[in-house]
Amino acid sequence: MRSVMTAGESLAERIQVERDGPVGWIRINRPERLNAFSGEMRESLEAALGQLEADGTVRCLVITGVGRAFSTGGDIATMAELLAAGDEARFLALVRAGARIVERIHRMDKPVIAAVNGPAAGAGAGLALACDLRVASESASIGLSIVRVGLHPDWGASYFLPRIIGSALATELILTGGTIAAARAERLGIFNRVVPAAEVEPTARALAMQIAAGPQATVGRARRTLRRALEAELSEVLELEIEAQRVAFRSPDAREGFTAFLAKRAPRFGRS
């Protein structure tokens, strides 16, 4: 049974936050504009992430969109108004708000899944790429089309995309503003799974529940190690693995895992 949590008027209206057992859900709710970010939606999304990160009962997060899009990024009409007014300060405030969202996702211990129910473009693409895993609809797509209006990709897209698909193809997509359909995105490793539209949320939920059933502390450390491994030397990653194993070895989860394995039953991991 899903329970809705409220954290202020803006959260309840445009950024919906739910708790489904150990899985926290964030729904971008502006379907009439394909979930483009405007107003305080960025701040609301950051607050929602912080709320679920601080909730000790939540072990995994899922972000998705309401309607037929995941998110088409920043609201072009709003940005055009800022450009016409020459309001660089407000424009950069929006960009920095997006950067804070991506940094929060990147540094938290809880895994984050993007349930990409439709187009993910611009900032929406960056948000999906910043997540650990991406489950997508057959009708979904992902692209950095913001370059087509003369703006630079943000929300970490320049960081995550080449790490997922390699430098050459990332360069092509960023410089051309190209869009990739779901099937190709799955082949390239951008989308982990592509399923019929009706199965996106159930698939994301099943994956989140599987992760949530694992040893939370070890999952968090593995997530940090994986992200550091993209930049560090092998020797540093080996040391990170050794330290993570030391901590895991001492944890109640390890004792439960070995006991369950020897007893031929499913483990019942707690929070360690």
Coordinates of C-alpha atoms in Angstrom, one line a residue:
M1 CA 0.0 0.0 0.0
R2 CA 1.5 3.3 -1.0
S3 CA 1.4 6.2 1.4
V4 CA 1.7 9.8 0.1
M5 CA 4.0 12.0 2.1
T6 CA 3.6 15.8 1.9
A7 CA 6.4 18.3 2.4
G8 CA 4.9 21.6 1.4
E9 CA 2.5 22.8 -1.2
S10 CA 4.9 22.8 -4.2
L11 CA 6.0 19.2 -3.4
A12 CA 2.4 17.9 -3.4
E13 CA 1.5 19.7 -6.6
R14 CA 4.4 19.3 -9.0
I15 CA 6.8 16.9 -7.3
Q16 CA 4.9 14.0 -5.7
V17 CA 6.6 11.9 -3.0
E18 CA 5.4 8.5 -2.0
R19 CA 6.7 5.6 0.1
D20 CA 6.0 2.1 -1.0
G21 CA 7.5 0.0 1.8
P22 CA 11.3 0.3 1.5
V23 CA 11.0 2.1 -1.9
G24 CA 10.6 5.9 -2.2
W25 CA 9.0 7.2 -5.3
I26 CA 9.3 10.7 -6.8
R27 CA 6.9 11.7 -9.6
I28 CA 7.5 14.7 -11.7
N29 CA 4.0 16.0 -12.2
R30 CA 3.6 18.6 -14.9
P31 CA 2.2 16.4 -17.7
E32 CA 0.6 19.3 -19.6
R33 CA 4.1 20.5 -20.4
L34 CA 5.8 17.1 -20.6
N35 CA 7.2 17.5 -17.1
A36 CA 9.4 20.4 -18.1
F37 CA 10.9 22.1 -15.0
S38 CA 9.7 25.6 -14.2
G39 CA 9.3 27.8 -11.1
E40 CA 10.5 26.0 -8.0
M41 CA 10.2 22.5 -9.3
R42 CA 14.0 22.1 -9.1
E43 CA 14.1 23.1 -5.4
S44 CA 11.1 20.8 -4.8
L45 CA 12.9 17.9 -6.4
E46 CA 16.0 18.5 -4.3
A47 CA 13.8 18.7 -1.2
A48 CA 12.1 15.4 -2.1
L49 CA 15.4 13.7 -2.6
G50 CA 16.6 14.9 0.8
Q51 CA 13.4 13.8 2.4
L52 CA 13.7 10.2 1.1
E53 CA 17.4 10.1 1.8
A54 CA 16.8 11.0 5.4
D55 CA 14.0 8.4 5.8
G56 CA 15.5 5.4 7.4
T57 CA 12.8 3.1 6.2
V58 CA 13.6 3.9 2.5
R59 CA 16.3 1.8 0.9
C60 CA 16.0 2.6 -2.8
L61 CA 14.5 5.5 -4.8
V62 CA 12.6 5.6 -8.1
I63 CA 12.1 8.8 -10.1
T64 CA 9.5 8.8 -12.9
G65 CA 7.2 11.2 -14.8
V66 CA 3.5 11.6 -14.8
G67 CA 1.8 11.3 -18.2
R68 CA 3.6 10.5 -21.4
A69 CA 7.0 12.0 -20.7
F70 CA 9.8 11.5 -18.1
S71 CA 10.9 15.1 -18.4
T72 CA 11.7 17.3 -21.4
G73 CA 14.1 19.4 -19.3
G74 CA 14.0 23.1 -18.6
D75 CA 10.9 25.1 -19.6
I76 CA 12.1 26.8 -22.8
A77 CA 9.4 29.6 -22.5
T78 CA 10.7 30.5 -19.0
M79 CA 14.3 30.5 -20.2
A80 CA 13.4 32.6 -23.2
E81 CA 11.8 35.2 -20.9
L82 CA 15.0 35.3 -18.8
L83 CA 17.0 35.7 -22.0
A84 CA 14.8 38.5 -23.2
A85 CA 15.2 40.3 -19.9
G86 CA 18.9 39.7 -19.8
D87 CA 18.4 38.1 -16.4
E88 CA 21.6 36.0 -16.2
A89 CA 21.5 35.7 -12.4
R90 CA 18.1 34.0 -12.4
F91 CA 19.1 31.8 -15.3
L92 CA 22.3 30.6 -13.5
A93 CA 20.3 30.0 -10.4
L94 CA 18.2 27.5 -12.3
V95 CA 21.4 25.8 -13.6
R96 CA 22.9 25.6 -10.2
A97 CA 19.7 24.2 -8.8
G98 CA 20.0 21.3 -11.3
A99 CA 23.6 20.8 -10.4
R100 CA 22.6 20.4 -6.7
I101 CA 20.1 17.8 -7.6
V102 CA 22.6 15.7 -9.5
E103 CA 25.2 16.1 -6.7
R104 CA 22.7 14.9 -4.1
I105 CA 21.9 11.8 -6.2
H106 CA 25.5 11.1 -6.8
R107 CA 26.6 11.3 -3.1
M108 CA 23.7 9.6 -1.4
D109 CA 24.2 6.0 -0.3
K110 CA 20.7 4.9 -1.5
P111 CA 20.5 3.6 -5.1
V112 CA 18.3 5.6 -7.4
I113 CA 16.4 4.2 -10.4
A114 CA 15.0 6.2 -13.2
A115 CA 11.7 4.8 -14.5
V116 CA 11.8 6.5 -18.0
N117 CA 8.2 6.4 -19.0
G118 CA 8.6 8.6 -22.1
P119 CA 11.0 11.2 -23.6
A120 CA 13.9 12.3 -21.5
A121 CA 15.5 15.4 -23.0
G122 CA 17.9 18.1 -21.9
A123 CA 17.8 18.3 -18.1
G124 CA 15.5 15.3 -18.1
A125 CA 18.1 13.3 -19.8
G126 CA 20.7 14.5 -17.4
L127 CA 18.5 13.5 -14.5
A128 CA 18.0 10.0 -15.9
L129 CA 21.7 9.6 -16.6
A130 CA 22.6 10.6 -13.0
C131 CA 20.6 7.7 -11.7
D132 CA 22.2 4.3 -11.1
L133 CA 19.8 2.3 -13.3
R134 CA 17.3 3.2 -15.9
V135 CA 14.1 1.2 -16.8
A136 CA 12.5 2.5 -19.9
S137 CA 9.3 2.3 -21.9
E138 CA 9.4 1.0 -25.5
S139 CA 8.3 4.5 -26.4
A140 CA 10.9 6.3 -24.4
S141 CA 13.8 8.2 -25.8
I142 CA 16.8 10.2 -24.5
G143 CA 18.6 13.1 -26.0
L144 CA 20.5 16.3 -25.3
S145 CA 18.4 18.5 -27.6
I146 CA 19.1 21.6 -25.6
V147 CA 22.1 22.3 -27.8
R148 CA 19.6 23.0 -30.6
V149 CA 18.4 26.2 -28.9
G150 CA 22.0 27.3 -28.3
L151 CA 22.4 26.2 -24.7
H152 CA 24.9 23.8 -23.2
P153 CA 24.0 20.4 -21.7
D154 CA 23.9 20.5 -17.9
W155 CA 22.6 18.4 -15.0
G156 CA 25.8 16.3 -15.3
A157 CA 25.1 15.0 -18.8
S158 CA 28.7 15.9 -19.9
Y159 CA 30.0 13.8 -17.0
F160 CA 27.7 10.7 -17.1
L161 CA 27.1 10.2 -20.8
P162 CA 30.7 9.4 -21.9
R163 CA 31.1 7.2 -18.8
I164 CA 28.1 5.1 -19.9
I165 CA 28.6 4.9 -23.7
G166 CA 32.1 6.1 -24.3
S167 CA 33.6 9.4 -25.5
A168 CA 33.1 9.1 -29.3
L169 CA 29.4 8.5 -29.3
A170 CA 28.8 10.9 -26.4
T171 CA 30.5 13.6 -28.3
E172 CA 28.3 13.0 -31.3
L173 CA 25.1 13.1 -29.3
I174 CA 26.1 16.2 -27.4
L175 CA 27.3 18.2 -30.4
T176 CA 24.4 17.3 -32.6
G177 CA 21.7 17.3 -30.0
G178 CA 20.7 13.9 -31.2
T179 CA 18.0 11.7 -29.7
I180 CA 18.2 7.9 -29.1
A181 CA 15.2 5.7 -29.2
A182 CA 14.7 3.1 -26.5
A183 CA 15.8 0.0 -28.3
R184 CA 19.1 1.6 -29.3
A185 CA 19.6 3.1 -25.9
E186 CA 19.2 -0.4 -24.4
R187 CA 21.8 -1.8 -26.8
L188 CA 24.2 1.0 -25.9
G189 CA 23.8 0.4 -22.1
I190 CA 22.0 3.7 -21.4
F191 CA 18.8 1.9 -20.5
N192 CA 19.2 -1.2 -18.4
R193 CA 15.8 -2.6 -19.4
V194 CA 13.2 -1.7 -22.0
V195 CA 9.7 -2.9 -21.4
P196 CA 6.1 -2.2 -22.6
A197 CA 4.7 1.1 -21.2
A198 CA 2.4 -0.7 -18.7
E199 CA 5.4 -2.6 -17.3
V200 CA 7.7 0.3 -16.6
E201 CA 6.7 1.0 -13.0
P202 CA 6.2 -2.6 -12.0
T203 CA 9.6 -3.5 -13.4
A204 CA 11.2 -0.5 -11.7
R205 CA 9.5 -1.5 -8.4
A206 CA 10.6 -5.1 -8.7
L207 CA 14.2 -4.0 -9.3
A208 CA 14.0 -1.5 -6.4
M209 CA 12.5 -4.2 -4.1
Q210 CA 15.3 -6.6 -5.0
I211 CA 17.9 -3.9 -4.2
A212 CA 16.1 -3.0 -1.0
A213 CA 16.1 -6.6 0.2
G214 CA 19.9 -6.6 0.2
P215 CA 22.3 -5.5 2.9
Q216 CA 21.8 -1.7 3.0
A217 CA 25.2 -0.7 4.3
T218 CA 27.1 -2.9 1.9
V219 CA 24.9 -1.7 -1.0
G220 CA 25.7 1.9 -0.1
R221 CA 29.5 1.2 0.0
A222 CA 29.4 -0.7 -3.3
R223 CA 27.6 2.2 -4.9
R224 CA 30.3 4.6 -3.6
T225 CA 33.1 2.2 -4.8
L226 CA 31.6 1.9 -8.3
R227 CA 31.3 5.6 -8.7
R228 CA 34.9 6.2 -7.5
A229 CA 36.1 3.4 -9.8
L230 CA 35.2 5.5 -12.8
E231 CA 38.0 8.0 -11.9
A232 CA 40.5 6.3 -9.6
E233 CA 43.6 4.2 -10.3
L234 CA 43.2 0.5 -9.9
S235 CA 45.3 0.5 -6.7
E236 CA 42.9 3.0 -5.1
V237 CA 39.8 1.0 -6.0
L238 CA 41.4 -2.2 -4.7
E239 CA 42.0 -0.4 -1.3
L240 CA 38.4 0.8 -1.4
E241 CA 37.2 -2.7 -1.9
I242 CA 39.4 -4.1 0.9
E243 CA 38.1 -1.5 3.4
A244 CA 34.5 -2.1 2.3
Q245 CA 35.0 -5.8 2.7
R246 CA 36.5 -5.2 6.2
V247 CA 33.4 -3.3 7.3
A248 CA 31.0 -5.8 5.7
F249 CA 32.8 -8.7 7.3
R250 CA 32.1 -7.2 10.7
S251 CA 28.4 -6.5 10.0
P252 CA 25.4 -8.4 11.2
D253 CA 24.3 -8.6 7.5
A254 CA 27.3 -10.8 6.7
R255 CA 26.5 -13.1 9.6
E256 CA 22.9 -13.3 8.4
G257 CA 23.9 -13.8 4.8
F258 CA 26.2 -16.8 5.6
T259 CA 23.7 -18.3 8.0
A260 CA 20.9 -18.1 5.4
F261 CA 23.1 -19.5 2.7
L262 CA 24.1 -22.5 4.8
A263 CA 20.5 -23.0 5.9
K264 CA 19.4 -22.8 2.2
R265 CA 16.9 -19.9 2.9
A266 CA 16.5 -16.3 1.8
P267 CA 18.5 -13.9 3.9
R268 CA 16.6 -11.4 6.1
F269 CA 18.9 -8.4 6.1
G270 CA 18.6 -5.6 8.6
R271 CA 20.1 -2.1 8.5
S272 CA 23.8 -2.2 9.5

